[in-house]
Amino acid sequence: MKSLLSEIRHNPLLWLLVAVPIVLVTEKAAPEAHTFLFVLAVLAVIPLAALLSHATDTISAKTGDAIGGLLNATLGNLTELIIAVTALHAGQYMLVKAAIAGAIVTNTLFMLGASFLLGGLRYHVQEYSRAGGRLYSALLLMATVALLAPSAVADLDLLHGEALTQRLSTSLAVLLIITYGLGLVFSLHTHKEFFTSEEHGETHTQGPIGVAVGTLIATTLLVALVSEIFVESVQKAAERFGMSPAFVGFIIVSIVGAAAEMTVAFSAACKNRLDVSVSIALGSASQIALFVGPVLVLLSYMVGPAPMNLQFWPGAVTMVMISAVMATFITSSGRSAWFIGVLLVFIYAIFAMTLYVVPPAAQRPG
Amino acid sequence: MKSLLSEIRHNPLLWLLVAVPIVLVTEKAAPEAHTFLFVLAVLAVIPLAALLSHATDTISAKTGDAIGGLLNATLGNLTELIIAVTALHAGQYMLVKAAIAGAIVTNTLFMLGASFLLGGLRYHVQEYSRAGGRLYSALLLMATVALLAPSAVADLDLLHGEALTQRLSTSLAVLLIITYGLGLVFSLHTHKEFFTSEEHGETHTQGPIGVAVGTLIATTLLVALVSEIFVESVQKAAERFGMSPAFVGFIIVSIVGAAAEMTVAFSAACKNRLDVSVSIALGSASQIALFVGPVLVLLSYMVGPAPMNLQFWPGAVTMVMISAVMATFITSSGRSAWFIGVLLVFIYAIFAMTLYVVPPAAQRPG
Amino acid sequence: MKSLLSEIRHNPLLWLLVAVPIVLVTEKAAPEAHTFLFVLAVLAVIPLAALLSHATDTISAKTGDAIGGLLNATLGNLTELIIAVTALHAGQYMLVKAAIAGAIVTNTLFMLGASFLLGGLRYHVQEYSRAGGRLYSALLLMATVALLAPSAVADLDLLHGEALTQRLSTSLAVLLIITYGLGLVFSLHTHKEFFTSEEHGETHTQGPIGVAVGTLIATTLLVALVSEIFVESVQKAAERFGMSPAFVGFIIVSIVGAAAEMTVAFSAACKNRLDVSVSIALGSASQIALFVGPVLVLLSYMVGPAPMNLQFWPGAVTMVMISAVMATFITSSGRSAWFIGVLLVFIYAIFAMTLYVVPPAAQRPG
């Protein structure tokens, strides 16, 4: 516990942990205060995500290269997964899908772009390994193709269209998970020498593994509790703020879920370790696309009121595709300067503006 | 004839030649056995394609660099051309178009991807010349733009839409053939030093040119006969297997037509001569797009019941475009490892799954 | 004045200046001779654009690096801007939008392609700096995303769709202008060492700055007068020639507006200074996309009969996107040969053929 406490003292993000008991109590005391609950839930999720990420790192470091890398890769987006499972259980498929697409886009454009911008403000030109960028870009491009297919089939307006889309989505989910697994074999085993420089940064503040496992389990439970409050309140809070569910899922949920990783990516960029930033941003995006999303499709058979498919509304597919192409183009040079960061962040701003402007009714998938 | 016989002994593919007489006899004896005829026709086309390809290689080698390269480039997809002309003559335009689009996609994703995979299983990292990849990618991108245009015009739902689409398609066909011709001047004449390493592999088993020309003519006739049986039986066999015409044209016809080239490309990849594999796969794809397809449009004025246009159904254009972009991205590095092959083959699998799932009625172009 | 006269003697383009008084007189004498007036206006705009461009260059050279670069970047497309403002004032929004999209496409495909082709006919392989190409490609890609958004929103068929599209367009216009400004800071100030080799060529024929400012003002007025005649006559002349307004705006206006820059880009290519050609072609295209277009949206609140939005018809967005992607792909190698030029020019030809074939009614945006 000492290391956890010293961690809290050094990381201002963790002071937000005080929001966790407040939101749990408020939910009992004033379950109708949706907007207040929403804000509290957002504030509570951010430090919990940071703790989760820290515990995962510690366990990975203790268990050695191969298993550690696997654990890190699998649990890296645990927060997003828990929030999405909660929304799945509540049958809010629009929110789940917006969160999946939004997490891909937010990690690819905003996290990467802001890293380039923050790094570029301190260093004239920054260099980074191209191997990681190429692998993750290729994975993202493939996932984009997989997301296109069900939407294209759904557009055909067929007799048994829904059943076909569902069948195709389930097969694609299995294919994507296999691809993700083979990608791990490739980057952690057969060709790991191309990806070695990408260890995550904060390895110096690790406590014993028992504490880490305990933290992991306890925090997961807390995130699950807070996620439930978040998912319940988000709809009504969004209406209050005049935001569409697509905007909330795409932008708000994504930024909240990735807040912990962003602090690591940004601080690495400021230390001129752009390899780490690129690896976190694009690695996380491709993990969402090839692992978290497909797992949610398969889980929906058990957890949700009905199976969920991979059919996104056309704008979401276009945004994911543009993000994947921009990531491919931008990371192909292995160099960065501040203006590259500005461009990526501005493209993200265009997406956010578009989603904000469009009224809720127009964004439900057919 | 001796060299032909020794060729047959060394190439197990050619044992399938026994299917040629069987299919011709069966067609007379049992013309209603569609499924059986279809399977036999597929088995018979594969070794004939190998013979055609071998004869073309021999003649090219004898006639010297410039004319040989020209011949090889022009007759390289003779099998696909004969099958397509037979389908054109039968008025099966849906099958012809699916075969054109499918051949581009199959060569770009499956032949290239399986070459990378097979080579990558033996060699840790393989290198190849980027010049060939760049040229063919650029040609494929341009052809994709040309395929987009008529489909976009057809979507506009105009008063004389069909006539306009036809006029545009014919002009584009001429433009594409000119581009293809200039591309040959570029790669075989003015800038041939960038493309020299790409001679095809099997040059050690050549017989005299007279035998080769004879083989070429005889095999062409046999392919034409078998193609007729294939085109007649494919529709009913597809219904039997529950496959849509789009799936048959896109996947089955393409793989059958390219089987001979695939064996050469795969064996080159296993010998670490990836230059040859890339050149066969992408060269063949761009030849289909810029030469075979446009020639079929022009031939349709003479051979078919009505002129054929270049309007593909939207999914086909999207698949061709994704293949061209992936080829561009993948070959820009000049290096390969097994996972790159997995990615390309899996994208091909996504396309195949999508086409398999969609019922026949939804795939006819407007 | 002497330097102006010697300039006229050396530059055959300037002999066309004789068309300026003729068109102004003809407009008074025979205002109904639309076709004749159209041809005269085109002939008169070309030398005026050359004078404008020359005066801008002179002033830039005199005012030093930073301000000069800024002036050159801002006034570089003055001709296009004046024509567009005149059309805006006349409420011809279709023509304005076609001219914006067409200028991007014409500069990216035709000016760049013809430069590669003309240079490639003299030099076997030409090399150029990749930094400029990468920056402008990235700017073009971002602008394409910004053009996609309003068209996507307009497609949704919403209750207050037009108002939303307008609001989004205005916000995007501001964002694009900010991006353009930051891009100038990047290329002229913080990272100018990457872009130094790109000074425009004709710096040896400068007169005193007073003459240049006088020429700039006088020529601007003349261009404005001629533009008015051009905009008035173009519609009726187009009907006469059987051309759609989209074809006229996209192809004719773009080529006329860029004629002066083209002569500089082409002559640089012939002198093996491809850096200059790439910088003029792509720099001009990205300036239209990120500065001229957005400025016209903002100006429409003051000048036009109603606010103009950034919603283009789908074909225009697709063409701009293809141009941006091709520019990205082509300039990523930093090398060129004649066939690359052929490909770019042929893709432009595909666009021109498509626009020519489609009847006027189908091209009005929703």
PDB file of C-alpha atoms in Angstrom, chain B residues 134-135 137-139 141-142 145-146 148-149 153 156 158 164 168 171-172 175 178-179 182-183 185-186 190-191 193-194 328, chain C residues 123-125 318 322 326 329-333 335 337-340 342-343 346-347 349-351 353-354 356-359 362:
ATOM      1  CA  ARG B 134       5.429   1.307 -57.492  1.00  0.00           C
ATOM      2  CA  LEU B 135       4.706   1.151 -61.227  1.00  0.00           C
ATOM      3  CA  SER B 137       0.447   0.158 -57.918  1.00  0.00           C
ATOM      4  CA  ALA B 138       0.228   3.429 -59.816  1.00  0.00           C
ATOM      5  CA  LEU B 139      -1.329   1.658 -62.820  1.00  0.00           C
ATOM      6  CA  LEU B 141      -4.760   3.204 -58.846  1.00  0.00           C
ATOM      7  CA  MET B 142      -5.343   4.838 -62.215  1.00  0.00           C
ATOM      8  CA  VAL B 145     -10.276   5.761 -60.978  1.00  0.00           C
ATOM      9  CA  ALA B 146     -11.379   4.721 -64.472  1.00  0.00           C
ATOM     10  CA  LEU B 148     -15.147   4.566 -60.544  1.00  0.00           C
ATOM     11  CA  ALA B 149     -16.230   7.056 -63.199  1.00  0.00           C
ATOM     12  CA  VAL B 153     -22.302   8.440 -63.691  1.00  0.00           C
ATOM     13  CA  LEU B 156     -26.850   9.746 -61.140  1.00  0.00           C
ATOM     14  CA  LEU B 158     -30.066  10.321 -65.709  1.00  0.00           C
ATOM     15  CA  LEU B 164     -23.835   8.059 -71.467  1.00  0.00           C
ATOM     16  CA  LEU B 168     -17.866   7.018 -71.284  1.00  0.00           C
ATOM     17  CA  SER B 171     -13.646   6.207 -74.238  1.00  0.00           C
ATOM     18  CA  LEU B 172     -12.132   5.057 -70.952  1.00  0.00           C
ATOM     19  CA  LEU B 175      -7.572   5.539 -72.686  1.00  0.00           C
ATOM     20  CA  ILE B 178      -3.150   3.554 -74.444  1.00  0.00           C
ATOM     21  CA  THR B 179      -1.907   3.844 -70.853  1.00  0.00           C
ATOM     22  CA  LEU B 182       2.805   3.525 -72.766  1.00  0.00           C
ATOM     23  CA  GLY B 183       3.485   1.579 -69.556  1.00  0.00           C
ATOM     24  CA  VAL B 185       7.194   1.398 -73.523  1.00  0.00           C
ATOM     25  CA  PHE B 186       8.274   2.700 -70.111  1.00  0.00           C
ATOM     26  CA  THR B 190      12.873   3.773 -71.933  1.00  0.00           C
ATOM     27  CA  HIS B 191      13.364   2.824 -68.255  1.00  0.00           C
ATOM     28  CA  GLU B 193      16.974  -0.765 -66.163  1.00  0.00           C
ATOM     29  CA  PHE B 194      14.592  -0.322 -63.199  1.00  0.00           C
ATOM     30  CA  THR B 328       0.475   0.640 -52.818  1.00  0.00           C
TER      31      THR B 328
ATOM     32  CA  TYR C 123      15.658  14.185 -68.394  1.00  0.00           C
ATOM     33  CA  HIS C 124      15.720  10.426 -67.776  1.00  0.00           C
ATOM     34  CA  VAL C 125      14.975  10.645 -64.051  1.00  0.00           C
ATOM     35  CA  THR C 318     -14.362  12.259 -54.792  1.00  0.00           C
ATOM     36  CA  ILE C 322      -8.405  11.114 -55.471  1.00  0.00           C
ATOM     37  CA  MET C 326      -2.442  10.554 -55.850  1.00  0.00           C
ATOM     38  CA  PHE C 329       1.501   8.684 -53.282  1.00  0.00           C
ATOM     39  CA  ILE C 330       3.375  10.181 -56.240  1.00  0.00           C
ATOM     40  CA  THR C 331       5.450  12.724 -54.322  1.00  0.00           C
ATOM     41  CA  SER C 332       6.422  10.259 -51.581  1.00  0.00           C
ATOM     42  CA  SER C 333       9.288   8.946 -53.715  1.00  0.00           C
ATOM     43  CA  ARG C 335      11.699  10.963 -58.054  1.00  0.00           C
ATOM     44  CA  ALA C 337       9.996  10.006 -64.912  1.00  0.00           C
ATOM     45  CA  TRP C 338       7.830  10.771 -67.930  1.00  0.00           C
ATOM     46  CA  PHE C 339       5.348   7.952 -67.339  1.00  0.00           C
ATOM     47  CA  ILE C 340       4.367   9.331 -63.900  1.00  0.00           C
ATOM     48  CA  VAL C 342       1.348  10.544 -68.242  1.00  0.00           C
ATOM     49  CA  LEU C 343      -0.559   8.800 -65.438  1.00  0.00           C
ATOM     50  CA  PHE C 346      -4.631  10.716 -67.865  1.00  0.00           C
ATOM     51  CA  ILE C 347      -6.428  10.671 -64.506  1.00  0.00           C
ATOM     52  CA  ALA C 349      -8.487  13.329 -68.587  1.00  0.00           C
ATOM     53  CA  ILE C 350     -10.793  10.735 -66.981  1.00  0.00           C
ATOM     54  CA  PHE C 351     -12.267  13.460 -64.789  1.00  0.00           C
ATOM     55  CA  MET C 353     -14.352  13.150 -69.839  1.00  0.00           C
ATOM     56  CA  THR C 354     -16.736  12.268 -67.004  1.00  0.00           C
ATOM     57  CA  TYR C 356     -18.126  16.496 -70.158  1.00  0.00           C
ATOM     58  CA  VAL C 357     -20.431  13.515 -70.587  1.00  0.00           C
ATOM     59  CA  VAL C 358     -22.772  14.325 -67.705  1.00  0.00           C
ATOM     60  CA  PRO C 359     -25.597  16.701 -68.633  1.00  0.00           C
ATOM     61  CA  ALA C 362     -27.339  16.232 -62.894  1.00  0.00           C
TER      62      ALA C 362
END
